[in-house]
Amino acid sequence: MKQIIFKTLADLRFAIILLLIIAISSIIGTIIEQDQAIEIYKSNYPLINPLFGFLSWDIILMFGFDHVYSTWWFVCFVLILGISLLTCTFIQQLPTLKIAKRCQFLRTSNQFSKLKIIKTIYSDTLTKIFFQIQTYHYSIFQQKNIFYCYKGLIGKIAPITVHLSMILILLGTLISASGGLKAQEIIPKTETTHIQNILLSGFFSKIPTISTRVNDFWITYNSKNIINQYYSDISILNNFGIELEQQTIYVNQPAKFSGISYYQTDWNLLGLRLKDDSLNLFQYPLISIFNKSNKLWVSWISTDQNLKEGFTILITDLNGYCSIYNKLGVFLGNLEMNEQFNINFPFILVDILSSTGLQVKVDPGIPFIYSGFCFLMISTLLSYITYSQVWILKQSDQILIGGNTTRAKFDFELEFINLIK
């Protein structure tokens, strides 16, 4: 019974079936939005006219398609695939490698007849043949008049390396699913916050006790006034408010500290800070309005206590530039940072209050996954190394020579011709 179980686990067809199941599950996890609120699934996958005729929100929740990669059945398939790879490595790959390292002498002409390439040479000496074999970097072993030569043994390690890489990738995936953490924080400039808006967390994950302060946030624009890049200067603080690390992040360039990654994801404008002619500071909120091409922010600046008189300020970017309209929508002029506006209610635009969106991610499985893909690339290179074998049997005035190879058979045939010509 044990032999049947181990042979089944080590079977290539069984591993392919598991890979297909995992691939189909991953496709489902890619098509269906993951870790969203139930209302989103109810609106996108209604019970009436479900997707593909059967995929409704109740089916999605029943089978865990809303969090495929952390469901018990997906984890089980990954574990079984890992066990299958380990079993195949110890039962098939390692014994094959040990056999390849042994000296496999062929002693009779009948054994030579089973080789794919065989040639009989009538000669009394092996000197020239051995000289040619050494030029092709073969290792030569001898027992009296019997010789065995091989090269490219390292190519036999490629399947083992592939299994190792896949096991590392699967292990990293399980570690990320069980110990990973993802949060999204919207932090106003100069403010400090703790990690609290958790989007996804594993069973063994822990929320870091550090806090984050946004020292500054700015946007760069190109010559056509199109956004070029977003920047956030952040500081990592401990529980006592002491700065541990300061970094400037931008899109595709996160900050990393003690296994925590900070990604630039979003931004917003929160308000305006104005100063009147008496040097009094006032702060007004901004409301975002979306249109087809870009985002706009507006604020109403009241000039009386009844809030009926005033003007509207319109902002389209973070360049420190705004447009002013009266209550009837008539354009009054443009205003830049630290410039004074003198119609009815004189004031100076002191600052535009902004916030930055940071995605905080803890992924302890990343080193295993990267190592797995590194070994996978190495195994790809190793698989191009051909494992070739040559046997020689000296009988009185004739020499029997034959060979086999694992791949690149045409090149090996040319090499074999050069050995005997």
Tab-separated table of C-alpha atoms in Angstrom, residues 36-407:
chain	number	residue	atom	x	y	z
A	36	GLN	CA	-13.943	42.718	-1.666
A	37	ALA	CA	-17.088	43.621	0.265
A	38	ILE	CA	-20.166	41.409	-0.154
A	39	GLU	CA	-22.094	44.309	-1.734
A	40	ILE	CA	-19.618	44.405	-4.629
A	41	TYR	CA	-20.205	40.725	-5.395
A	42	LYS	CA	-23.977	41.159	-5.100
A	43	SER	CA	-23.934	44.016	-7.617
A	44	ASN	CA	-21.487	42.387	-10.073
A	45	TYR	CA	-22.747	38.784	-9.800
A	46	PRO	CA	-26.532	38.933	-9.225
A	47	LEU	CA	-28.739	35.913	-8.677
A	48	ILE	CA	-30.787	36.868	-11.755
A	49	ASN	CA	-28.852	36.373	-15.008
A	50	PRO	CA	-25.647	35.123	-13.320
A	51	LEU	CA	-22.321	35.177	-15.121
A	52	PHE	CA	-21.850	32.192	-17.482
A	53	GLY	CA	-25.324	31.086	-16.456
A	54	PHE	CA	-24.319	29.824	-13.006
A	55	LEU	CA	-21.754	32.135	-11.364
A	56	SER	CA	-23.673	34.244	-8.854
A	57	TRP	CA	-22.544	35.863	-5.635
A	58	ASP	CA	-23.875	33.044	-3.419
A	59	ILE	CA	-21.807	30.467	-5.385
A	60	ILE	CA	-18.753	32.702	-5.078
A	61	LEU	CA	-19.115	32.981	-1.315
A	62	MET	CA	-19.972	29.295	-0.901
A	63	PHE	CA	-16.786	28.034	-2.566
A	64	GLY	CA	-14.562	30.879	-1.385
A	65	PHE	CA	-13.918	32.298	-4.854
A	66	ASP	CA	-13.719	35.747	-3.231
A	67	HIS	CA	-10.481	34.676	-1.474
A	68	VAL	CA	-9.244	31.768	-3.584
A	69	TYR	CA	-5.594	31.809	-2.507
A	70	SER	CA	-6.345	31.474	1.191
A	71	THR	CA	-9.094	28.833	1.014
A	72	TRP	CA	-8.492	25.450	2.642
A	73	TRP	CA	-8.898	23.517	-0.620
A	74	PHE	CA	-6.378	25.664	-2.524
A	75	VAL	CA	-3.842	25.301	0.301
A	76	CYS	CA	-4.430	21.525	0.296
A	77	PHE	CA	-3.772	21.273	-3.448
A	78	VAL	CA	-0.554	23.273	-3.034
A	79	LEU	CA	0.585	21.041	-0.154
A	80	ILE	CA	-0.186	17.848	-2.098
A	81	LEU	CA	1.747	19.178	-5.102
A	82	GLY	CA	4.715	19.940	-2.844
A	83	ILE	CA	4.583	16.424	-1.381
A	84	SER	CA	4.371	15.010	-4.922
A	85	LEU	CA	7.474	16.928	-5.981
A	86	LEU	CA	9.414	15.804	-2.898
A	87	THR	CA	8.374	12.193	-3.430
A	88	CYS	CA	9.375	12.291	-7.095
A	89	THR	CA	12.727	13.838	-6.165
A	90	PHE	CA	13.636	11.122	-3.643
A	91	ILE	CA	12.111	8.134	-5.462
A	92	GLN	CA	13.033	8.933	-9.071
A	93	GLN	CA	15.382	11.882	-9.581
A	94	LEU	CA	18.050	11.205	-6.920
A	95	PRO	CA	18.372	7.468	-7.789
A	96	THR	CA	18.664	8.415	-11.481
A	97	LEU	CA	21.472	10.812	-10.629
A	98	LYS	CA	23.273	8.142	-8.590
A	99	ILE	CA	23.017	5.692	-11.489
A	100	ALA	CA	24.366	8.312	-13.893
A	101	LYS	CA	27.433	8.787	-11.646
A	102	ARG	CA	28.332	5.095	-11.755
A	103	CYS	CA	30.691	3.556	-14.307
A	104	GLN	CA	28.407	1.588	-16.627
A	105	PHE	CA	30.713	-0.733	-18.557
A	106	LEU	CA	29.413	-2.673	-21.565
A	107	ARG	CA	31.246	-5.990	-21.897
A	108	THR	CA	29.644	-7.763	-24.859
A	109	SER	CA	28.787	-6.872	-28.449
A	110	ASN	CA	25.128	-7.662	-27.728
A	111	GLN	CA	25.021	-4.804	-25.226
A	112	PHE	CA	26.527	-2.486	-27.834
A	113	SER	CA	23.813	-3.417	-30.326
A	114	LYS	CA	21.211	-1.722	-28.116
A	115	LEU	CA	22.919	1.678	-28.452
A	116	LYS	CA	21.595	4.272	-30.869
A	117	ILE	CA	25.007	4.929	-32.437
A	118	ILE	CA	27.564	2.134	-32.934
A	119	LYS	CA	30.656	1.710	-35.105
A	120	THR	CA	33.329	-0.964	-35.575
A	121	ILE	CA	36.881	0.219	-36.253
A	122	TYR	CA	39.702	-2.069	-37.359
A	123	SER	CA	42.792	-0.808	-35.573
A	124	ASP	CA	45.397	-1.982	-33.080
A	125	THR	CA	45.677	1.247	-31.066
A	126	LEU	CA	43.310	3.486	-29.082
A	127	THR	CA	45.685	6.428	-28.771
A	128	LYS	CA	44.095	8.654	-31.399
A	129	ILE	CA	40.556	7.927	-30.185
A	130	PHE	CA	41.420	8.794	-26.578
A	131	PHE	CA	43.122	11.968	-27.736
A	132	GLN	CA	39.923	12.995	-29.553
A	133	ILE	CA	37.753	12.053	-26.562
A	134	GLN	CA	39.852	14.193	-24.225
A	135	THR	CA	39.519	17.196	-26.546
A	136	TYR	CA	35.736	16.935	-26.070
A	137	HIS	CA	36.170	16.974	-22.253
A	138	TYR	CA	34.926	13.439	-21.552
A	139	SER	CA	35.755	11.667	-18.282
A	140	ILE	CA	37.356	8.278	-19.076
A	141	PHE	CA	37.196	5.077	-16.970
A	142	GLN	CA	38.884	1.749	-17.796
A	143	GLN	CA	38.643	-1.904	-16.862
A	144	LYS	CA	41.272	-3.826	-18.836
A	145	ASN	CA	40.035	-3.637	-22.467
A	146	ILE	CA	36.697	-1.977	-21.603
A	147	PHE	CA	36.278	1.821	-21.475
A	148	TYR	CA	33.452	4.102	-20.387
A	149	CYS	CA	33.363	7.853	-21.047
A	150	TYR	CA	30.791	10.521	-20.157
A	151	LYS	CA	30.381	14.292	-19.966
A	152	GLY	CA	27.637	16.769	-19.002
A	153	LEU	CA	26.668	15.022	-15.767
A	154	ILE	CA	25.645	18.395	-14.332
A	155	GLY	CA	22.777	18.416	-16.855
A	156	LYS	CA	21.185	15.550	-14.900
A	157	ILE	CA	20.785	17.909	-11.940
A	158	ALA	CA	18.333	20.133	-13.897
A	159	PRO	CA	15.155	18.101	-13.042
A	160	ILE	CA	16.098	18.091	-9.347
A	161	THR	CA	16.687	21.851	-9.469
A	162	VAL	CA	13.271	22.333	-11.116
A	163	HIS	CA	11.612	20.410	-8.273
A	164	LEU	CA	13.547	22.434	-5.686
A	165	SER	CA	12.512	25.713	-7.320
A	166	MET	CA	8.832	24.721	-7.430
A	167	ILE	CA	8.899	23.609	-3.804
A	168	LEU	CA	10.428	26.957	-2.787
A	169	ILE	CA	7.776	28.857	-4.763
A	170	LEU	CA	4.959	26.821	-3.203
A	171	LEU	CA	6.464	27.237	0.266
A	172	GLY	CA	6.770	30.993	-0.241
A	173	THR	CA	3.152	31.139	-1.388
A	174	LEU	CA	1.935	29.357	1.747
A	175	ILE	CA	4.064	31.561	4.010
A	176	SER	CA	2.719	34.702	2.297
A	177	ALA	CA	-0.866	33.500	2.583
A	178	SER	CA	-0.565	32.614	6.273
A	179	GLY	CA	1.747	35.391	7.505
A	180	GLY	CA	1.224	38.213	5.002
A	181	LEU	CA	-0.444	41.565	5.643
A	182	LYS	CA	-1.762	44.312	3.356
A	183	ALA	CA	-3.158	47.670	4.465
A	184	GLN	CA	-4.162	50.900	2.759
A	185	GLU	CA	-3.627	54.220	4.544
A	186	ILE	CA	-4.601	57.735	3.410
A	187	ILE	CA	-2.343	60.104	5.381
A	188	PRO	CA	-2.494	63.934	5.219
A	189	LYS	CA	0.803	65.704	4.755
A	190	THR	CA	2.711	66.263	8.051
A	191	GLU	CA	0.389	63.828	9.865
A	192	THR	CA	1.279	60.544	11.616
A	193	THR	CA	-0.754	57.345	11.639
A	194	HIS	CA	-0.552	53.713	12.681
A	195	ILE	CA	-1.339	50.735	10.458
A	196	GLN	CA	-5.064	50.259	10.980
A	197	ASN	CA	-6.970	49.965	7.666
A	198	ILE	CA	-6.249	46.250	7.093
A	199	LEU	CA	-7.330	44.907	3.705
A	200	LEU	CA	-5.888	41.405	3.947
A	201	SER	CA	-4.159	39.467	6.688
A	202	GLY	CA	-3.031	35.881	7.144
A	203	PHE	CA	-3.833	33.611	10.056
A	204	PHE	CA	-0.363	34.051	11.605
A	205	SER	CA	0.212	37.679	10.579
A	206	LYS	CA	1.006	40.400	13.126
A	207	ILE	CA	0.330	44.102	12.761
A	208	PRO	CA	3.598	46.075	13.086
A	209	THR	CA	3.692	48.411	16.055
A	210	ILE	CA	5.518	51.191	14.214
A	211	SER	CA	3.864	54.358	12.890
A	212	THR	CA	4.322	56.387	9.722
A	213	ARG	CA	4.655	60.146	9.255
A	214	VAL	CA	4.290	61.873	5.889
A	215	ASN	CA	6.821	64.681	5.883
A	216	ASP	CA	5.949	65.925	2.409
A	217	PHE	CA	4.051	65.001	-0.730
A	218	TRP	CA	4.501	66.478	-4.202
A	219	ILE	CA	3.805	65.798	-7.854
A	220	THR	CA	6.013	66.521	-10.853
A	221	TYR	CA	4.508	67.482	-14.216
A	222	ASN	CA	5.908	67.426	-17.734
A	223	SER	CA	5.896	70.262	-20.251
A	224	LYS	CA	2.284	69.464	-21.229
A	225	ASN	CA	1.146	69.714	-17.594
A	226	ILE	CA	0.558	65.958	-17.437
A	227	ILE	CA	1.473	64.157	-14.232
A	228	ASN	CA	4.926	62.619	-14.480
A	229	GLN	CA	5.473	61.130	-11.019
A	230	TYR	CA	4.147	61.119	-7.437
A	231	TYR	CA	6.534	61.480	-4.492
A	232	SER	CA	6.083	60.980	-0.750
A	233	ASP	CA	8.743	61.668	1.841
A	234	ILE	CA	7.927	59.431	4.818
A	235	SER	CA	9.450	58.671	8.210
A	236	ILE	CA	9.123	55.408	10.138
A	237	LEU	CA	8.647	56.016	13.879
A	238	ASN	CA	8.741	53.709	16.870
A	239	ASN	CA	6.249	53.746	19.757
A	240	PHE	CA	8.073	56.677	21.369
A	241	GLY	CA	7.960	58.838	18.237
A	242	ILE	CA	11.661	58.419	17.497
A	243	GLU	CA	12.482	58.374	13.800
A	244	LEU	CA	13.913	55.040	12.710
A	245	GLU	CA	14.095	55.569	8.953
A	246	GLN	CA	13.383	58.301	6.407
A	247	GLN	CA	12.882	57.590	2.707
A	248	THR	CA	11.348	59.182	-0.359
A	249	ILE	CA	9.112	56.838	-2.320
A	250	TYR	CA	7.426	57.106	-5.705
A	251	VAL	CA	5.522	54.806	-8.043
A	252	ASN	CA	7.468	51.549	-8.624
A	253	GLN	CA	10.029	52.547	-5.994
A	254	PRO	CA	8.735	51.509	-2.538
A	255	ALA	CA	10.381	52.047	0.818
A	256	LYS	CA	11.442	48.967	2.761
A	257	PHE	CA	12.004	48.709	6.493
A	258	SER	CA	12.277	45.564	8.614
A	259	GLY	CA	10.283	43.418	6.164
A	260	ILE	CA	7.610	46.097	5.593
A	261	SER	CA	7.138	47.691	2.166
A	262	TYR	CA	5.498	51.083	1.583
A	263	TYR	CA	4.073	51.697	-1.908
A	264	GLN	CA	2.830	54.957	-3.403
A	265	THR	CA	-0.729	54.252	-4.585
A	266	ASP	CA	-3.011	57.308	-4.449
A	267	TRP	CA	-3.301	60.974	-3.567
A	268	ASN	CA	-5.947	63.589	-2.808
A	269	LEU	CA	-6.404	67.271	-1.945
A	270	LEU	CA	-8.060	67.954	1.383
A	271	GLY	CA	-8.279	71.709	1.857
A	272	LEU	CA	-6.939	75.224	1.464
A	273	ARG	CA	-5.113	77.367	3.968
A	274	LEU	CA	-5.720	81.111	3.508
A	275	LYS	CA	-4.504	84.227	5.286
A	276	ASP	CA	-6.480	87.485	5.414
A	277	ASP	CA	-5.109	91.017	5.528
A	278	SER	CA	-4.977	90.784	9.362
A	279	LEU	CA	-2.665	87.740	9.054
A	280	ASN	CA	-5.340	85.414	10.434
A	281	LEU	CA	-5.200	81.855	9.089
A	282	PHE	CA	-8.333	80.120	7.804
A	283	GLN	CA	-8.707	76.576	6.565
A	284	TYR	CA	-11.376	75.511	4.051
A	285	PRO	CA	-12.180	71.981	2.886
A	286	LEU	CA	-11.916	70.847	-0.723
A	287	ILE	CA	-14.433	68.532	-2.382
A	288	SER	CA	-13.355	66.371	-5.308
A	289	ILE	CA	-15.425	66.257	-8.498
A	290	PHE	CA	-14.691	63.717	-11.225
A	291	ASN	CA	-15.174	64.305	-14.918
A	292	LYS	CA	-14.235	62.276	-17.981
A	293	SER	CA	-10.666	63.534	-18.323
A	294	ASN	CA	-9.370	64.472	-14.862
A	295	LYS	CA	-10.204	65.280	-11.260
A	296	LEU	CA	-11.281	68.683	-9.944
A	297	TRP	CA	-11.442	70.117	-6.424
A	298	VAL	CA	-13.732	72.973	-5.381
A	299	SER	CA	-14.224	75.000	-2.236
A	300	TRP	CA	-16.672	77.749	-1.268
A	301	ILE	CA	-15.147	80.798	0.443
A	302	SER	CA	-17.844	82.702	2.293
A	303	THR	CA	-17.537	86.464	2.778
A	304	ASP	CA	-20.445	86.855	5.254
A	305	GLN	CA	-21.793	85.058	8.276
A	306	ASN	CA	-24.877	83.774	6.429
A	307	LEU	CA	-22.656	81.855	3.987
A	308	LYS	CA	-24.712	83.257	1.063
A	309	GLU	CA	-22.098	85.563	-0.340
A	310	GLY	CA	-18.671	84.480	-1.465
A	311	PHE	CA	-16.815	82.887	-4.315
A	312	THR	CA	-15.694	79.484	-5.529
A	313	ILE	CA	-12.104	78.294	-5.815
A	314	LEU	CA	-11.350	75.607	-8.403
A	315	ILE	CA	-8.137	73.513	-8.380
A	316	THR	CA	-7.096	70.928	-10.979
A	317	ASP	CA	-3.634	69.892	-9.762
A	318	LEU	CA	-0.986	70.378	-7.087
A	319	ASN	CA	0.981	73.081	-8.900
A	320	GLY	CA	-0.168	75.728	-6.411
A	321	TYR	CA	-2.449	77.352	-8.977
A	322	CYS	CA	-6.211	77.908	-8.681
A	323	SER	CA	-9.078	79.687	-10.439
A	324	ILE	CA	-11.647	81.914	-8.710
A	325	TYR	CA	-15.336	82.365	-9.674
A	326	ASN	CA	-18.170	84.331	-8.089
A	327	LYS	CA	-21.408	82.728	-6.953
A	328	LEU	CA	-22.881	83.119	-10.452
A	329	GLY	CA	-19.997	81.234	-12.016
A	330	VAL	CA	-18.316	84.294	-13.538
A	331	PHE	CA	-14.557	83.930	-13.808
A	332	LEU	CA	-12.731	86.458	-11.592
A	333	GLY	CA	-9.093	85.481	-12.123
A	334	ASN	CA	-6.311	83.066	-11.322
A	335	LEU	CA	-4.300	82.881	-8.135
A	336	GLU	CA	-0.896	81.368	-7.392
A	337	MET	CA	0.677	80.318	-4.106
A	338	ASN	CA	1.522	83.246	-1.766
A	339	GLU	CA	-0.226	85.688	-4.132
A	340	GLN	CA	-2.848	88.122	-2.782
A	341	PHE	CA	-6.428	88.300	-4.070
A	342	ASN	CA	-8.056	91.741	-3.536
A	343	ILE	CA	-11.686	91.516	-4.719
A	344	ASN	CA	-14.217	92.120	-1.883
A	345	PHE	CA	-12.418	89.745	0.492
A	346	PRO	CA	-8.615	90.148	0.343
A	347	PHE	CA	-6.635	86.978	1.177
A	348	ILE	CA	-3.425	85.134	0.374
A	349	LEU	CA	-3.277	81.474	-0.655
A	350	VAL	CA	-0.813	80.036	1.872
A	351	ASP	CA	-0.974	76.282	1.267
A	352	ILE	CA	-2.892	73.492	-0.447
A	353	LEU	CA	-3.420	70.625	1.988
A	354	SER	CA	-2.840	67.240	0.379
A	355	SER	CA	-2.831	63.599	1.425
A	356	THR	CA	-1.016	60.585	0.053
A	357	GLY	CA	-2.211	57.014	-0.276
A	358	LEU	CA	0.236	54.402	0.970
A	359	GLN	CA	-0.117	50.669	0.627
A	360	VAL	CA	1.641	48.896	3.480
A	361	LYS	CA	2.580	45.310	2.681
A	362	VAL	CA	4.217	42.573	4.729
A	363	ASP	CA	5.107	39.522	2.632
A	364	PRO	CA	7.442	37.082	4.447
A	365	GLY	CA	7.266	34.563	1.588
A	366	ILE	CA	8.938	36.821	-0.986
A	367	PRO	CA	12.537	35.566	-0.319
A	368	PHE	CA	11.413	31.963	-0.894
A	369	ILE	CA	9.522	32.871	-4.074
A	370	TYR	CA	12.430	34.871	-5.511
A	371	SER	CA	14.855	32.069	-4.620
A	372	GLY	CA	12.543	29.564	-6.310
A	373	PHE	CA	12.454	31.550	-9.547
A	374	CYS	CA	16.236	31.994	-9.364
A	375	PHE	CA	16.720	28.214	-9.152
A	376	LEU	CA	14.171	27.807	-11.953
A	377	MET	CA	16.278	29.998	-14.244
A	378	ILE	CA	19.403	28.089	-13.257
A	379	SER	CA	17.682	24.785	-14.023
A	380	THR	CA	16.679	26.119	-17.443
A	381	LEU	CA	20.328	26.822	-18.229
A	382	LEU	CA	21.416	23.424	-16.851
A	383	SER	CA	18.859	21.625	-19.007
A	384	TYR	CA	20.737	22.789	-22.118
A	385	ILE	CA	23.816	20.828	-21.023
A	386	THR	CA	23.795	17.495	-22.858
A	387	TYR	CA	24.614	14.309	-20.961
A	388	SER	CA	26.552	12.116	-23.412
A	389	GLN	CA	28.043	8.631	-22.962
A	390	VAL	CA	30.587	6.725	-25.047
A	391	TRP	CA	31.557	3.049	-24.641
A	392	ILE	CA	34.630	1.361	-26.135
A	393	LEU	CA	35.397	-2.369	-26.311
A	394	LYS	CA	38.824	-3.488	-27.580
A	395	GLN	CA	38.832	-6.968	-29.188
A	396	SER	CA	42.133	-8.119	-30.786
A	397	ASP	CA	42.433	-6.107	-34.027
A	398	GLN	CA	39.052	-4.331	-33.877
A	399	ILE	CA	37.505	-1.632	-31.695
A	400	LEU	CA	33.786	-1.491	-30.952
A	401	ILE	CA	32.621	2.052	-30.104
A	402	GLY	CA	29.079	3.299	-29.379
A	403	GLY	CA	27.310	6.201	-27.733
A	404	ASN	CA	24.102	7.704	-26.368
A	405	THR	CA	22.953	11.219	-25.539
A	406	THR	CA	19.978	12.795	-23.778
A	407	ARG	CA	19.398	15.673	-26.225
